[in-house]
Tab-separated table of C-alpha atoms in Angstrom:
chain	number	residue	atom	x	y	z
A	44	UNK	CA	-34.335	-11.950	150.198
A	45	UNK	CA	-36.137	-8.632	151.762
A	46	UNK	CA	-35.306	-5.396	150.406
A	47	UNK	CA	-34.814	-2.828	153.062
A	48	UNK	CA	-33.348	0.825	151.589
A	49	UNK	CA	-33.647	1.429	147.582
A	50	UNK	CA	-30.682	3.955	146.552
A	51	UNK	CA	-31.861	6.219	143.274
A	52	UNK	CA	-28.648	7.244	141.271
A	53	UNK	CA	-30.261	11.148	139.891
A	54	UNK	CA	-29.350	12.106	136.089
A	55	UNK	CA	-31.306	9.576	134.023
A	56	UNK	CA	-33.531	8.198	136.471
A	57	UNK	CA	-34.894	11.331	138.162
A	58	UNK	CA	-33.674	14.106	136.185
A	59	UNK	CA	-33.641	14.857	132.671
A	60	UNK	CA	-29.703	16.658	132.636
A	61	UNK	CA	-28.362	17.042	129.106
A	62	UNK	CA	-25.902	19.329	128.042
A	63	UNK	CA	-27.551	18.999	124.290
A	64	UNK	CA	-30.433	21.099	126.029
A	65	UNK	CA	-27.868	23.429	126.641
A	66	UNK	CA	-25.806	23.806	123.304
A	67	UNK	CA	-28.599	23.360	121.220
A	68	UNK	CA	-29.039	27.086	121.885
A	69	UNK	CA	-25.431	27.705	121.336
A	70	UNK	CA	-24.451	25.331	117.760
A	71	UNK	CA	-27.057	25.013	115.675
A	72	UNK	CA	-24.963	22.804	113.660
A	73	UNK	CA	-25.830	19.032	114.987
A	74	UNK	CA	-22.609	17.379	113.487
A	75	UNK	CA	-20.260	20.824	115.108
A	76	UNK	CA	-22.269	20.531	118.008
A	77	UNK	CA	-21.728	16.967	118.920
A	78	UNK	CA	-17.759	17.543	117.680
A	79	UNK	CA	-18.059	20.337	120.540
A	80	UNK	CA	-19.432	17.785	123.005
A	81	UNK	CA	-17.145	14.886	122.169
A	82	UNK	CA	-14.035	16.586	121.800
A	83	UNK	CA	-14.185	19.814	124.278
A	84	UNK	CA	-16.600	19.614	127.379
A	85	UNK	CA	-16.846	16.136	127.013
A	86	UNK	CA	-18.474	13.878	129.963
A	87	UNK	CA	-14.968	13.164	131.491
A	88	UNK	CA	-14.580	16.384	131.878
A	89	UNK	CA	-17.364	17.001	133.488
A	90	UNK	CA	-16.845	14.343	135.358
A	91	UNK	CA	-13.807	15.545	137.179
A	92	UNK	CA	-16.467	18.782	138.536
A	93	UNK	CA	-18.497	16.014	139.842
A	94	UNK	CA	-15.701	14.478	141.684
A	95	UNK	CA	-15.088	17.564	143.637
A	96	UNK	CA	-12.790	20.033	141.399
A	97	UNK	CA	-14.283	23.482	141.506
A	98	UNK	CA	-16.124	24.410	138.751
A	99	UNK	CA	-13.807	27.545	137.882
A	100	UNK	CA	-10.832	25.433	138.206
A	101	UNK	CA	-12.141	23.086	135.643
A	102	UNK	CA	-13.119	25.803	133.748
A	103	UNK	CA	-10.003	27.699	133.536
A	104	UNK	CA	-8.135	24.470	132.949
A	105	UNK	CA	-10.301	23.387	129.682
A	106	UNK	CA	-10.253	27.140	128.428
A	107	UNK	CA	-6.085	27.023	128.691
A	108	UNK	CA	-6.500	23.870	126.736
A	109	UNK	CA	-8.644	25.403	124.295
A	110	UNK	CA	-8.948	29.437	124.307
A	111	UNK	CA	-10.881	29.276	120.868
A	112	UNK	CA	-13.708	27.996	122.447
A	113	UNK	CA	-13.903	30.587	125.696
A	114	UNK	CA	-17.276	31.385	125.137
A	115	UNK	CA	-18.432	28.183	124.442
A	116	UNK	CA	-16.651	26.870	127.708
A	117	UNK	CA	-17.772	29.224	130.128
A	118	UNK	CA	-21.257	28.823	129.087
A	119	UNK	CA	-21.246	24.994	130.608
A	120	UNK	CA	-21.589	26.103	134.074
A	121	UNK	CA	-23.006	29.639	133.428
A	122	UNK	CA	-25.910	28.526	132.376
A	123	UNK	CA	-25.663	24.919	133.372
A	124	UNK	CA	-29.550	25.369	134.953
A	125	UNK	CA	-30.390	25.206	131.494
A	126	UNK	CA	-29.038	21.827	131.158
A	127	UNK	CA	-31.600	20.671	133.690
A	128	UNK	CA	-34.820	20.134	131.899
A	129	UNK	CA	-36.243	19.100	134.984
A	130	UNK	CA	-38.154	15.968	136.513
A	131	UNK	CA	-38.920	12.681	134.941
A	132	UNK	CA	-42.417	12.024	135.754
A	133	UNK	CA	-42.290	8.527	135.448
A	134	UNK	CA	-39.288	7.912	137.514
A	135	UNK	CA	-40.575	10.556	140.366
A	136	UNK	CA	-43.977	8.413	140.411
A	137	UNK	CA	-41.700	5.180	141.347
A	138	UNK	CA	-39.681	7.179	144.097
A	139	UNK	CA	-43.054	8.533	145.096
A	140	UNK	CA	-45.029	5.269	145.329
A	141	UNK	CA	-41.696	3.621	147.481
A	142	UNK	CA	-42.392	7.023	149.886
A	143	UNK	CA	-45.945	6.222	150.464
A	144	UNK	CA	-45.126	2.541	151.034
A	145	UNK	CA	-42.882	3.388	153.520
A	146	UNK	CA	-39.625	2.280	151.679
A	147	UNK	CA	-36.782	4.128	153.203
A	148	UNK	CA	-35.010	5.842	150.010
A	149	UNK	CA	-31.879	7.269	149.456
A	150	UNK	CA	-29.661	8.934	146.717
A	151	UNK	CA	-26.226	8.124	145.339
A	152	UNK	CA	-25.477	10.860	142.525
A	153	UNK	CA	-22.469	11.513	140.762
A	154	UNK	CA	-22.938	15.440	140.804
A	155	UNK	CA	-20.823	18.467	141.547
A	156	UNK	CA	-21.081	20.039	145.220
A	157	UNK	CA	-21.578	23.482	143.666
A	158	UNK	CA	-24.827	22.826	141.634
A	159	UNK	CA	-26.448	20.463	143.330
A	160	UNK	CA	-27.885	22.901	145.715
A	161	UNK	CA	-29.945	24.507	142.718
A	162	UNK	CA	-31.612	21.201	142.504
A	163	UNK	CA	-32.105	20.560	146.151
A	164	UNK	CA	-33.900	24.084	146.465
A	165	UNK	CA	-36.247	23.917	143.229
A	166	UNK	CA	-36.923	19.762	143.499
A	167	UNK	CA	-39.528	19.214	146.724
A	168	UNK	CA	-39.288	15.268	145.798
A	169	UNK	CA	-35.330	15.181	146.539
A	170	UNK	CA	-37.236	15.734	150.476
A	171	UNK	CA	-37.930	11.820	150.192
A	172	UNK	CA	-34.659	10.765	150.853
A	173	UNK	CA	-33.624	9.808	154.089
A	174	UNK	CA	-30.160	10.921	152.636
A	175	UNK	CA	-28.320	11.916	149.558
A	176	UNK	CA	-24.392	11.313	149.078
A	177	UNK	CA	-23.700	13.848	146.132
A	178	UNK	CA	-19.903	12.715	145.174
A	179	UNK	CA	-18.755	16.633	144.699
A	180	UNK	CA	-19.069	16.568	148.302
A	181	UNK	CA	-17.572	13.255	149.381
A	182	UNK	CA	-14.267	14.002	146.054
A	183	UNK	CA	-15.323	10.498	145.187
A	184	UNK	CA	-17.082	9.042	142.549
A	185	UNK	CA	-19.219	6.167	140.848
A	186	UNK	CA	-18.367	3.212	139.896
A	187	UNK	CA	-15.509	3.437	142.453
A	188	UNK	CA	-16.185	1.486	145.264
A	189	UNK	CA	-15.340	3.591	148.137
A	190	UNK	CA	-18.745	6.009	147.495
A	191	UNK	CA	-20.917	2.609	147.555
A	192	UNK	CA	-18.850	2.144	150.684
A	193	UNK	CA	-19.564	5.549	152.052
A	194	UNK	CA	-23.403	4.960	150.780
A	195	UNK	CA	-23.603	2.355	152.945
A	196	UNK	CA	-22.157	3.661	156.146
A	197	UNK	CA	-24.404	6.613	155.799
A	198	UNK	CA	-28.025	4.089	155.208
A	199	UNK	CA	-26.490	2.353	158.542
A	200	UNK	CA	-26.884	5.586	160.223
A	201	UNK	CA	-30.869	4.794	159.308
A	202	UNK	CA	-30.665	1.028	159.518
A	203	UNK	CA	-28.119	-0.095	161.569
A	204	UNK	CA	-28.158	-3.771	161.080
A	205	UNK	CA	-28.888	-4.039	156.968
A	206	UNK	CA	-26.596	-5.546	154.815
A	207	UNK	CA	-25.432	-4.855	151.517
A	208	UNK	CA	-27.668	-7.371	149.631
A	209	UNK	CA	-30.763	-5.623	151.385
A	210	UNK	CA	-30.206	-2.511	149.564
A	211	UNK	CA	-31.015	-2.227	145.843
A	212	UNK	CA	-29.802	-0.051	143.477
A	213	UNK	CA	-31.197	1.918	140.708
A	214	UNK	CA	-28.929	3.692	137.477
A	215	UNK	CA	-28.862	4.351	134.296
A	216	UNK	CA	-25.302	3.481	133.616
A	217	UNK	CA	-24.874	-0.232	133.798
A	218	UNK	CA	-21.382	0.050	134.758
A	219	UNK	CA	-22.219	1.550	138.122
A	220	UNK	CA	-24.591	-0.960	138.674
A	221	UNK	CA	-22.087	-3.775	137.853
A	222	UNK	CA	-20.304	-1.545	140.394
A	223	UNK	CA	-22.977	-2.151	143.003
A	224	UNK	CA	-23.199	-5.811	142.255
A	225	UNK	CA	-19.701	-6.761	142.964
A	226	UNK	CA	-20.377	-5.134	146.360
A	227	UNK	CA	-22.677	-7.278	147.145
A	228	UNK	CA	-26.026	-4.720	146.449
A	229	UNK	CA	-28.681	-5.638	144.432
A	230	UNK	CA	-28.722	-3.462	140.892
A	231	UNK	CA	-31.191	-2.585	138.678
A	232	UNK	CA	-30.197	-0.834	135.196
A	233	UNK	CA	-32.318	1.919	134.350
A	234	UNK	CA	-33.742	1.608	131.141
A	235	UNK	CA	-37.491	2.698	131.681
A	236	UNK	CA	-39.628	3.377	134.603
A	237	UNK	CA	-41.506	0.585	133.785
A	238	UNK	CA	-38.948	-2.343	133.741
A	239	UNK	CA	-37.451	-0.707	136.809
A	240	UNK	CA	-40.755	-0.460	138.754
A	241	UNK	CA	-41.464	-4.327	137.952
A	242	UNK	CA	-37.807	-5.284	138.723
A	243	UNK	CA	-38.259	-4.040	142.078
A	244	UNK	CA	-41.806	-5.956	142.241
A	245	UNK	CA	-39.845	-9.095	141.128
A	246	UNK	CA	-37.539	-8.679	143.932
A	247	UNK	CA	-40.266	-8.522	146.112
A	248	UNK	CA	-40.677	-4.893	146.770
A	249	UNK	CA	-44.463	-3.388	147.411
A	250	UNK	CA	-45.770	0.187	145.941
């Protein structure tokens, strides 16, 4: 079957985003530091900023729950840019190579509406993309359904007549591509530029 539209999911595939490059600077202790990341401004808390809650709401919510760790908490988003390390070179290349072959591309990136702009102003390659649904700005988020839903809807405003297994998608976390899958898209788990650029070659995709 003909692939039509590839969707890139962001953190992982495109960007390097860790909050380890981040609190590296803050606990030099590895073992305190990963406590710290685990236990206090963990991922599904971070999450919930991605799914649209502001981030001073989320972080006057976690520093209620914790008021030891103030500093530590308010750092997250204060200097969040420092979380982004920046581009993946070998992931960019693929998005790049789809570009020049004339692949229409778009983005599906759990990400929160407040610093995703940073990215969009400082990343040219993020001009690829026909479009980008950041969930901050939709409130929803992957794996649920309703943003592949909303994904879709928004590639139809490019390609009216596709259908869902024309479209393939590329993350990091298997779970939303399972996600994808049961939707009918075609998924490819992210686990090196490499596999992922000769998936999409297997599927019959040319770059």
């Amino acid at each position: 079957m003909t692939i039509r539209a590839v969707v890139f999911d962001f953190g992982g595939v495109l960007f390097d985003w860790s909050p380890q490059h981040l609190y590296r600077k803050l606990i030099a202790d590895e073992q305190e530091r990963r406590w710290f990341l685990e236990n206090i401004c963990t991922q599904a808390w971070n999450t919930e900023q991605d799914a649209g809650r502001s981030l001073a709401e989320g972080t006057r919510s976690l520093i209620a729950q914790h008021p030891e760790h103030r500093a530590l908490i308010e750092a997250y988003y204060a200097r969040w840019h420092e979380m982004l390390r920046g581009a993946l070179p070998e992931g960019v290349a693929i998005l790049t190579a789809l570009h020049q072959a004339n692949m229409p591309l778009f983005g599906l990136t759990n990400w929160s509406a407040q610093t995703f702009p940073y990215a969009l102003e400082r990343y040219p390659f993020l001009q690829l993309f026909r479009d980008i649904v950041v969930s901050g700005q939709l409130k929803l988020i992957k794996p649920d359904p309703s943003i592949y839903q909303a994904s879709l809807t928004r590639i139809r405003a490019h390609l009216p007549d596709i259908q869902p297994n024309e479209v393939v998608f590329i993350d990091d976390v298997v779970g939303n591509v399972d996600a994808a899958i049961a939707l009918g898209w075609q998924g490819i788990h992210h686990v090196s530029a490499e596999r992922t650029a000769a998936h999409l070659r297997e599927r019959g995709v040319a770059f």
